[in-house]
CSV table of C-alpha atoms and ligand atoms in Angstrom, one decimal:
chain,number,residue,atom,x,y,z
O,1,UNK,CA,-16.0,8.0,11.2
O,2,UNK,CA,-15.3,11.6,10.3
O,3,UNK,CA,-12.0,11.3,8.6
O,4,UNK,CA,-10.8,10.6,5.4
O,5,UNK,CA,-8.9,7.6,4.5
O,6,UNK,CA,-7.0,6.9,1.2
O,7,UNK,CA,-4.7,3.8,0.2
O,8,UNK,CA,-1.5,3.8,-2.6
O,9,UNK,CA,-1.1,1.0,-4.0
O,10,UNK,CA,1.0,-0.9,-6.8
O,11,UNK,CA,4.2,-2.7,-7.1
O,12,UNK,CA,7.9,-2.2,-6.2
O,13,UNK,CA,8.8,1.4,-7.7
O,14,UNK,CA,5.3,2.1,-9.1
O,15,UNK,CA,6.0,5.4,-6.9
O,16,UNK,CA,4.1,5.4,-4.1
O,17,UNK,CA,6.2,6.9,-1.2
O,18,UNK,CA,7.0,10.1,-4.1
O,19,UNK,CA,2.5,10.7,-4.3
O,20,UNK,CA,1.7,10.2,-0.6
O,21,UNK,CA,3.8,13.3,-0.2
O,22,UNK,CA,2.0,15.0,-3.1
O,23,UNK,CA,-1.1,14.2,-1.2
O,24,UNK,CA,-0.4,15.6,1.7
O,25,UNK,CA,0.2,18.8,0.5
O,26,UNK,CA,-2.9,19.0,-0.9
O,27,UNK,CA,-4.6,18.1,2.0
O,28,UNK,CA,-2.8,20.4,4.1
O,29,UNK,CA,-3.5,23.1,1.5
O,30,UNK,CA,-7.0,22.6,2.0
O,31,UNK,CA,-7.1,22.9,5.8
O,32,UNK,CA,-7.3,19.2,6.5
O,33,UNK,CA,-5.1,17.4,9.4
O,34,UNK,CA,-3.2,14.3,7.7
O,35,UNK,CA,-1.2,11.9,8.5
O,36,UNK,CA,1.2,9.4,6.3
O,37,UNK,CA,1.9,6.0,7.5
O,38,UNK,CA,3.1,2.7,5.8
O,39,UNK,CA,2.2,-0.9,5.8
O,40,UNK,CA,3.8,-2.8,7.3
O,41,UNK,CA,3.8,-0.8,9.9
O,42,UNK,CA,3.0,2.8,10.8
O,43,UNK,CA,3.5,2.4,14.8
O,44,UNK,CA,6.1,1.1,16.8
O,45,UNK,CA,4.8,-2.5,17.0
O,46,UNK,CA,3.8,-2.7,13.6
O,47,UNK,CA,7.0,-1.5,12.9
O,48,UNK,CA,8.9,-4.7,14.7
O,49,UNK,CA,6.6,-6.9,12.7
O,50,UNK,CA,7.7,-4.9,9.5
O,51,UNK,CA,11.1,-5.8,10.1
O,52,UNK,CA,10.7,-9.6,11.0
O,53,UNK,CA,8.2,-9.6,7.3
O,54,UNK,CA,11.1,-7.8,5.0
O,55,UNK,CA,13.9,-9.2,6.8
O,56,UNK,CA,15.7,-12.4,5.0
O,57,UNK,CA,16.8,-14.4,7.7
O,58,UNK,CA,17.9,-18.4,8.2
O,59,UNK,CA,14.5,-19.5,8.9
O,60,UNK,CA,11.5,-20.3,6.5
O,61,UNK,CA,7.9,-18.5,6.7
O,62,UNK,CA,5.1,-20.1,5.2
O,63,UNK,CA,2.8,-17.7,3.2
O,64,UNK,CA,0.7,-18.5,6.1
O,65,UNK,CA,2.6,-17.2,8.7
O,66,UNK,CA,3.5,-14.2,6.3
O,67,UNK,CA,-0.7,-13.5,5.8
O,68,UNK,CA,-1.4,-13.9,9.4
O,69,UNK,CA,1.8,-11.9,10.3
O,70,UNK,CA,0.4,-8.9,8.0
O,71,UNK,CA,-2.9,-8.4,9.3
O,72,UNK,CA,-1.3,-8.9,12.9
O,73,UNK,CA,0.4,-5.4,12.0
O,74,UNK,CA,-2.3,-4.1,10.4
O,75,UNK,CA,-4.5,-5.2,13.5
O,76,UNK,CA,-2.3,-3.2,15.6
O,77,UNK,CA,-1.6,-0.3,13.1
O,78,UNK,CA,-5.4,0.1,13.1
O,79,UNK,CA,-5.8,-0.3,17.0
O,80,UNK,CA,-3.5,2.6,17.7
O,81,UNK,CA,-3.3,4.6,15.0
O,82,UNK,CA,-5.8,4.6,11.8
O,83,UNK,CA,-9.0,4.3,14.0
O,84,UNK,CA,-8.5,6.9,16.4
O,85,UNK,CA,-7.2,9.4,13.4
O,86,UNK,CA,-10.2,9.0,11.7
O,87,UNK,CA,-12.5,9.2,14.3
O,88,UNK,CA,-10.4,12.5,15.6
O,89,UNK,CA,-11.2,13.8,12.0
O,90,UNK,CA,-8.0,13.5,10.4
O,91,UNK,CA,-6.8,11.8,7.2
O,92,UNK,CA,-5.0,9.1,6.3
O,93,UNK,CA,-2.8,8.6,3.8
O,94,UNK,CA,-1.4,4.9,4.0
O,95,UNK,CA,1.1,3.4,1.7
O,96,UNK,CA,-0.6,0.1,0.9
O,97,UNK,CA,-3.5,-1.6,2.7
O,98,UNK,CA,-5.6,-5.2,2.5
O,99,UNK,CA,-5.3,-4.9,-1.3
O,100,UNK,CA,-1.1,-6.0,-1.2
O,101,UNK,CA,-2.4,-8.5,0.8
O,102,UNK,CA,-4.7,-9.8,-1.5
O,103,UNK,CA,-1.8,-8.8,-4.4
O,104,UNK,CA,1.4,-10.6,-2.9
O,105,UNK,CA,-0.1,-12.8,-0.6
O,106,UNK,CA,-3.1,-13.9,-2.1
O,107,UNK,CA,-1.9,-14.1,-6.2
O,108,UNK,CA,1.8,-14.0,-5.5
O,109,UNK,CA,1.9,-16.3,-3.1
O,110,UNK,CA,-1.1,-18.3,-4.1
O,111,UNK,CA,-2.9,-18.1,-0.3
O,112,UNK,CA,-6.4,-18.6,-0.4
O,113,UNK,CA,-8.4,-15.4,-1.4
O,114,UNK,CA,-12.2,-16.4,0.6
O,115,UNK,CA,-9.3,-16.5,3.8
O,116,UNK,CA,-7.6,-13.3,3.4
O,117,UNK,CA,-11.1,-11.9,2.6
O,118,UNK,CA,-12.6,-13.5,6.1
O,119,UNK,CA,-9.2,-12.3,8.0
O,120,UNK,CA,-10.1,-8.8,6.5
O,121,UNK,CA,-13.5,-8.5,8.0
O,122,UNK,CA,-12.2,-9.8,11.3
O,123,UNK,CA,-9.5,-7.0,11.2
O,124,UNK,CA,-10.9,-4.0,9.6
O,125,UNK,CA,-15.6,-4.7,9.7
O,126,UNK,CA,-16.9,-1.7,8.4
O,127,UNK,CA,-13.8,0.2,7.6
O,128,UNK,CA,-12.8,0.6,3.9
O,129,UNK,CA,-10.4,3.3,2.3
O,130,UNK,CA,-12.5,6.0,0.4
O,131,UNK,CA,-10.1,6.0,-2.4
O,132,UNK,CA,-7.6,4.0,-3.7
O,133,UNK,CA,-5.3,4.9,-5.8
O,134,UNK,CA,-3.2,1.7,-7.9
O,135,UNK,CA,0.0,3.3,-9.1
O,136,UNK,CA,0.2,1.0,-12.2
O,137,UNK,CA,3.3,0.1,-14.2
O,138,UNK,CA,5.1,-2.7,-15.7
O,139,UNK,CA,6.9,-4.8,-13.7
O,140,UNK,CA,10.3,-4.4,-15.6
O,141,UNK,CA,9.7,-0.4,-15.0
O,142,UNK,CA,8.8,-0.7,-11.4
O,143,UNK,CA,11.9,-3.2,-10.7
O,144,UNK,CA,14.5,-1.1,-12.5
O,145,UNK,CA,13.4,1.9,-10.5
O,146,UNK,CA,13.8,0.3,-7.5
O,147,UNK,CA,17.2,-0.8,-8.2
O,148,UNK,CA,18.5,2.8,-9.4
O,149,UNK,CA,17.1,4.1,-6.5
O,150,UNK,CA,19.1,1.2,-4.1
O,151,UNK,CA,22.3,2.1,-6.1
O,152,UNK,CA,21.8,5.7,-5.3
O,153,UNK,CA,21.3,5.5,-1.5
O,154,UNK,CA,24.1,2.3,-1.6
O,155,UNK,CA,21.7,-0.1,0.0
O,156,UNK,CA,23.5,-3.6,-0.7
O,157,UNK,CA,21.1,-5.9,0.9
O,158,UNK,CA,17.6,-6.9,-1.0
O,159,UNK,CA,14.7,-7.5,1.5
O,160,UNK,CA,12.6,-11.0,1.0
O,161,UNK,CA,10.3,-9.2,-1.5
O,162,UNK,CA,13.0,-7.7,-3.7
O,163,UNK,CA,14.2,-10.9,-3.8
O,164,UNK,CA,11.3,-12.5,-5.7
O,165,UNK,CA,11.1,-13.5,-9.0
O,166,UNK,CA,9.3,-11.7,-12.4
O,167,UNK,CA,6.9,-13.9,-12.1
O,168,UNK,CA,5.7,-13.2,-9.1
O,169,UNK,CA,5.8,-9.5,-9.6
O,170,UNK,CA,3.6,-10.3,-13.0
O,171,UNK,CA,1.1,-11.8,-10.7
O,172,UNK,CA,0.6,-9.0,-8.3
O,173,UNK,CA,0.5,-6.5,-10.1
O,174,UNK,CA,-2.7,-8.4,-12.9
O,175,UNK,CA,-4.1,-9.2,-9.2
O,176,UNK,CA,-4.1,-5.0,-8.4
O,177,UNK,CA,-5.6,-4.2,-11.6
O,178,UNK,CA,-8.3,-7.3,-11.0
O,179,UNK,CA,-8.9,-6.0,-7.6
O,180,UNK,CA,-9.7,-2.4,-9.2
O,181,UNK,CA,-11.7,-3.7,-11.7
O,182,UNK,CA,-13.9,-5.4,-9.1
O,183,UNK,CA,-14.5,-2.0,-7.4
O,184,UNK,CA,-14.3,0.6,-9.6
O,185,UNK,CA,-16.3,3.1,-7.1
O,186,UNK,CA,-12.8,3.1,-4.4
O,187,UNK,CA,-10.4,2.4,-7.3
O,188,UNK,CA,-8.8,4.8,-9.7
O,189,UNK,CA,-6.3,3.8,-11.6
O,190,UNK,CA,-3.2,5.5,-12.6
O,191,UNK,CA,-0.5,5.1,-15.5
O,192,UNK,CA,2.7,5.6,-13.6
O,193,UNK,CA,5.0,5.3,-16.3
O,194,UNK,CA,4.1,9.4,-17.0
O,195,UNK,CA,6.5,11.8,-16.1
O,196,UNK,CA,5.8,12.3,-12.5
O,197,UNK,CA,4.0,15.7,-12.8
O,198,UNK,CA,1.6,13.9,-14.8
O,199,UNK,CA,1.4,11.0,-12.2
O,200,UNK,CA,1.2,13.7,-9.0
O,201,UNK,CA,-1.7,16.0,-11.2
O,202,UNK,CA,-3.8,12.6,-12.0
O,203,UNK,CA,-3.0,11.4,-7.9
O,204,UNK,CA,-4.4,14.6,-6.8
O,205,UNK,CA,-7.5,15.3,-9.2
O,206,UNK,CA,-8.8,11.5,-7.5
O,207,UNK,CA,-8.3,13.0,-4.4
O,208,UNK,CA,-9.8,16.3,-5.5
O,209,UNK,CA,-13.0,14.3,-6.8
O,210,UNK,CA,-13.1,12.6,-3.2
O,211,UNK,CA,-13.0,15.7,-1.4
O,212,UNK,CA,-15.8,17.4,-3.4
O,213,UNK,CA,-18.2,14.3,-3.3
O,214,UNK,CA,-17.8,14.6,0.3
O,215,UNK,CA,-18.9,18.4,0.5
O,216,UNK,CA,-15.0,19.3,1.5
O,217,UNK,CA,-13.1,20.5,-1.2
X,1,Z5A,N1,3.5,-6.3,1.5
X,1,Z5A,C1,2.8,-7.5,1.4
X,1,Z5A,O1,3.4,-8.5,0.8
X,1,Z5A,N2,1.6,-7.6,1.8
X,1,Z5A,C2,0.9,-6.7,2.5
X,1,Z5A,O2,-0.2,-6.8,2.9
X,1,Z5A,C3,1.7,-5.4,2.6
X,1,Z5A,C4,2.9,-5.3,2.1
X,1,Z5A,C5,1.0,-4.3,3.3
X,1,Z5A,C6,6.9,-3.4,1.7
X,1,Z5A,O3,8.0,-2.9,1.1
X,1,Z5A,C7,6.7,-4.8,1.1
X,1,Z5A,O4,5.6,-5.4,1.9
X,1,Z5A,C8,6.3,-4.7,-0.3
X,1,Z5A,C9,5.0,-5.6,-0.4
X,1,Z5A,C10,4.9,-6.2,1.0
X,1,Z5A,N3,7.3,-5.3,-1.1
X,1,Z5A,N4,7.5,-5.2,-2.3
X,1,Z5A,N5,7.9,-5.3,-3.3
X,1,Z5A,P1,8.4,-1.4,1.0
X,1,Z5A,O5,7.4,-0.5,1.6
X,1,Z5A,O6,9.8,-1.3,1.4
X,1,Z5A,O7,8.5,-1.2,-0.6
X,1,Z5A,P2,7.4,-0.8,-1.6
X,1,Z5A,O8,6.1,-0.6,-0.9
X,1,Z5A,O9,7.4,-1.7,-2.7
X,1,Z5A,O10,7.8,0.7,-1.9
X,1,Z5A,P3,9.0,1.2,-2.8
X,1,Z5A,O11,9.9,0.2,-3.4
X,1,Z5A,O12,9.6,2.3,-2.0
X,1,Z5A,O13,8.2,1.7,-4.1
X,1,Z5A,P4,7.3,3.1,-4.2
X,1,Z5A,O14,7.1,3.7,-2.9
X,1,Z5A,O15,6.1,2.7,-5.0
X,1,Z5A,O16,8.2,3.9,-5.1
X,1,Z5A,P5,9.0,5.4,-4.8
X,1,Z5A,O17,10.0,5.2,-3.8
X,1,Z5A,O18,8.0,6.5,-4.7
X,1,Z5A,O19,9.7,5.5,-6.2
X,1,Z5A,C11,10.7,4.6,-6.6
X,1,Z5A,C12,11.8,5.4,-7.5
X,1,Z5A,O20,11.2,5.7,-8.7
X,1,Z5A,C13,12.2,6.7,-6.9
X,1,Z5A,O21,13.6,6.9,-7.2
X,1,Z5A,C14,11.4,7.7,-7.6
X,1,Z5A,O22,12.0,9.0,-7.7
X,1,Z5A,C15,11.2,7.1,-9.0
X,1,Z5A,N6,9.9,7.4,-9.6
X,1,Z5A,C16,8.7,7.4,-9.0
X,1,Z5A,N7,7.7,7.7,-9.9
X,1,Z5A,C17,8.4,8.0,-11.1
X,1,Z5A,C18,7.9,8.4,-12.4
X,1,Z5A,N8,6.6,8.6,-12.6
X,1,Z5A,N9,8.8,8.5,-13.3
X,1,Z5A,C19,10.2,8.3,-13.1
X,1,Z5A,N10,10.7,7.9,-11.9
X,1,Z5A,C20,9.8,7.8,-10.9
């Protein structure tokens, strides 16, 4: 595929949605069609699912049914949307990928790693981002962001991640930093407790470094 295709990752607040835009605009900048999506989500049917995964409602759902449900929008997210970007030769920029899966389902939610791996290459064979970039901070940092920024917009109701515990937010995010220690050639790590200038300048020099490996700079 032609295209370019870089994933954010990192937990609640770690400042994701703020970079992708700074992304962007250096992609643009450079002449390159992009496009930012989300996950889940990113199309209209993906976007249903999105809302029956974040949604707290009266009925349980396994960490089974959550794994299957995520790569069921990422299946579809793919099908109409990330594949035929890429092979049109745009880029993507995608607020989290397989990796939160492996993060939240996987460590959080202690499903079975060799599964999500095997549901991976069923889904996405042969297509890996090019970069990702893991937006680290602590988990106390990334959660008190969040909740200044709920307060701000007056958002009263906490979706079924929110909702989760420390804990659980300390296991995601040493899962992230083991899944970029595994694959340090897609990976780059990031300290996002910088000022964000210094978080937007160290998002776009990876970025930078992709383009120029790839002769497009
Ligand atoms: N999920 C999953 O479990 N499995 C999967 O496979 C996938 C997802 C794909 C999606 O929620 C949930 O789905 C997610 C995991 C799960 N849940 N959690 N937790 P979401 O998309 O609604 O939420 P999110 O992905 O966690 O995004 P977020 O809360 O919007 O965080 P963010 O995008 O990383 O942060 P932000 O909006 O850019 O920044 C947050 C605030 O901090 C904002 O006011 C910024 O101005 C501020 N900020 C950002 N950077 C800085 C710095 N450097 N300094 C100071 N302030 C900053």
């Amino acid at each position: 595929m032609k295209g370019g295709f870089v994933t954010l990752e990192g937990i609640e607040g770690a400042g994701k949605t703020t970079i992708a835009a700074a992304l962007m605009s250096l992609l643009e900048e450079r002449g390159h069609s992009v496009q930012a999506t989300r996950e889940p989500g990113g199309t209209p049917l993906a976007e249903q699912l999105r809302g029956i995964l974040l949604t707290r409602g009266s009925e349980t759902m396994s960490p089974v049914a959550e794994t299957l449900l995520m790569f069921a929008a990422r299946c579809i997210h793919l099908e109409n949307r990330i594949r035929p970007a890429l092979i049109r030769g745009e880029w993507i920029i995608c607020d989290r990928f397989t990796d939160a899966t492996r993060a939240y389902q996987g460590a959080g939610r202690s499903v079975d790693a060799g599964w999500i791996d095997q549901l991976a290459r069923e889904v996405h064979a042969g297509l890996e981002p090019d970069l990702t970039l893991l937006l680290d901070v602590p988990v106390m940092i990334g959660l008190e962001r969040a909740r200044t920024r709920r307060l701000t917009r007056g958002e009263t109701v906490v979706d079924r991640f929110e909702s989760e515990t420390i804990e659980f937010f300390e296991r995601v995010r040493d899962a992230y930093l083991s899944c970029a220690a595994a694959e340090p050639q897609r990976f780059v790590v990031i300290d996002a407790t910088q000022p964000l200038e210094a978080v937007v300048a160290a998002a776009q020099a990876a970025l930078l470094n992709t383009l120029t490996q790839r002769g497009e700079a």
